């Protein structure tokens, strides 16, 4: 994170070149994410892990000593979990997930 509380990331060379191909004035594109957004992702991830662990514990999967019995492993296979990504505000962007028809 920089001094303004943002995380700034560079794009891969291919994506950078794709962006710059449409620019009249060439400037290197960057992705800037607010520190609060990064913290939100981490908080969501922690909550999902805790909820998953509690659900496994309710099904009798304790994993004492970080080893699991066969019946505990079978119980874990039946646990279904969903991850929700909260992107926030996006303008003039295209988001594709699990798409076979993506433009590269």
XYZ file of C-alpha atoms in Angstrom:
104
model
C 0.000 0.000 0.000
C 1.197 3.456 -0.752
C 1.044 6.497 1.545
C -2.483 7.346 0.343
C -3.771 3.932 1.450
C -4.119 2.439 -2.029
C -2.697 -0.720 -3.523
C -1.389 -0.067 -7.046
C -0.830 -3.009 -9.370
C 0.628 -3.230 -12.855
C -1.144 -5.159 -15.579
C 0.515 -7.976 -17.491
C 2.321 -6.931 -20.677
C -0.497 -8.308 -22.867
C -3.262 -6.443 -21.017
C -1.141 -3.271 -20.830
C -0.552 -3.421 -24.586
C -4.272 -4.020 -25.232
C -5.177 -0.933 -23.202
C -2.472 1.194 -24.745
C -3.510 0.138 -28.259
C -6.638 2.265 -27.859
C -4.916 5.351 -26.420
C -4.109 8.525 -28.297
C -1.653 9.599 -25.602
C 0.334 6.609 -24.362
C 0.329 6.212 -20.597
C 0.953 3.006 -18.690
C -2.353 1.793 -17.228
C -2.415 0.730 -13.572
C -5.010 -0.858 -11.338
C -5.544 1.037 -8.113
C -7.501 -0.543 -5.270
C -8.441 1.235 -2.064
C -7.079 -0.135 1.187
C -10.650 -0.438 2.485
C -11.484 -2.702 -0.465
C -8.494 -4.936 0.248
C -9.510 -5.089 3.922
C -13.077 -5.939 2.883
C -11.860 -8.873 0.783
C -9.676 -10.133 3.638
C -12.535 -9.783 6.146
C -14.880 -11.701 3.832
C -12.304 -14.428 3.343
C -11.745 -14.785 7.092
C -15.503 -14.972 7.690
C -15.917 -17.653 5.019
C -13.116 -19.745 6.513
C -14.577 -19.428 10.017
C -18.081 -20.334 8.791
C -16.693 -23.303 6.866
C -14.757 -24.515 9.916
C -17.857 -24.175 12.119
C -19.941 -26.095 9.596
C -17.350 -28.870 9.483
C -17.276 -28.972 13.283
C -21.092 -29.304 13.394
C -20.770 -32.320 11.101
C -18.312 -33.888 13.532
C -15.154 -33.091 11.649
C -12.758 -31.862 14.300
C -9.369 -32.827 12.856
C -7.572 -32.952 16.185
C -3.814 -32.513 15.723
C -4.430 -31.476 12.083
C -5.114 -35.048 11.005
C -8.510 -36.285 9.944
C -10.226 -39.628 10.326
C -11.774 -41.278 7.251
C -15.315 -40.484 8.425
C -14.279 -36.837 8.910
C -12.904 -36.691 5.366
C -16.177 -38.131 4.032
C -18.164 -35.547 6.018
C -16.074 -32.768 4.485
C -16.925 -33.932 0.964
C -20.601 -33.171 1.572
C -20.006 -29.568 2.665
C -20.979 -27.022 0.029
C -19.675 -23.483 0.266
C -20.187 -20.421 -1.885
C -17.777 -17.539 -2.299
C -19.222 -14.140 -3.130
C -16.939 -11.495 -4.593
C -18.139 -7.974 -3.910
C -16.582 -5.889 -6.645
C -18.175 -2.599 -5.654
C -18.495 0.100 -8.274
C -17.408 -0.624 -11.853
C -17.865 1.777 -14.707
C -17.033 1.161 -18.357
C -15.609 -2.295 -17.634
C -16.556 -5.764 -18.724
C -16.441 -8.618 -16.217
C -16.614 -12.191 -17.447
C -16.550 -15.221 -15.249
C -16.372 -18.788 -16.551
C -16.999 -17.572 -20.092
C -16.003 -19.575 -23.153
C -16.505 -16.549 -25.395
C -14.113 -14.081 -23.766
C -12.152 -11.728 -25.962
C -8.433 -12.029 -25.316
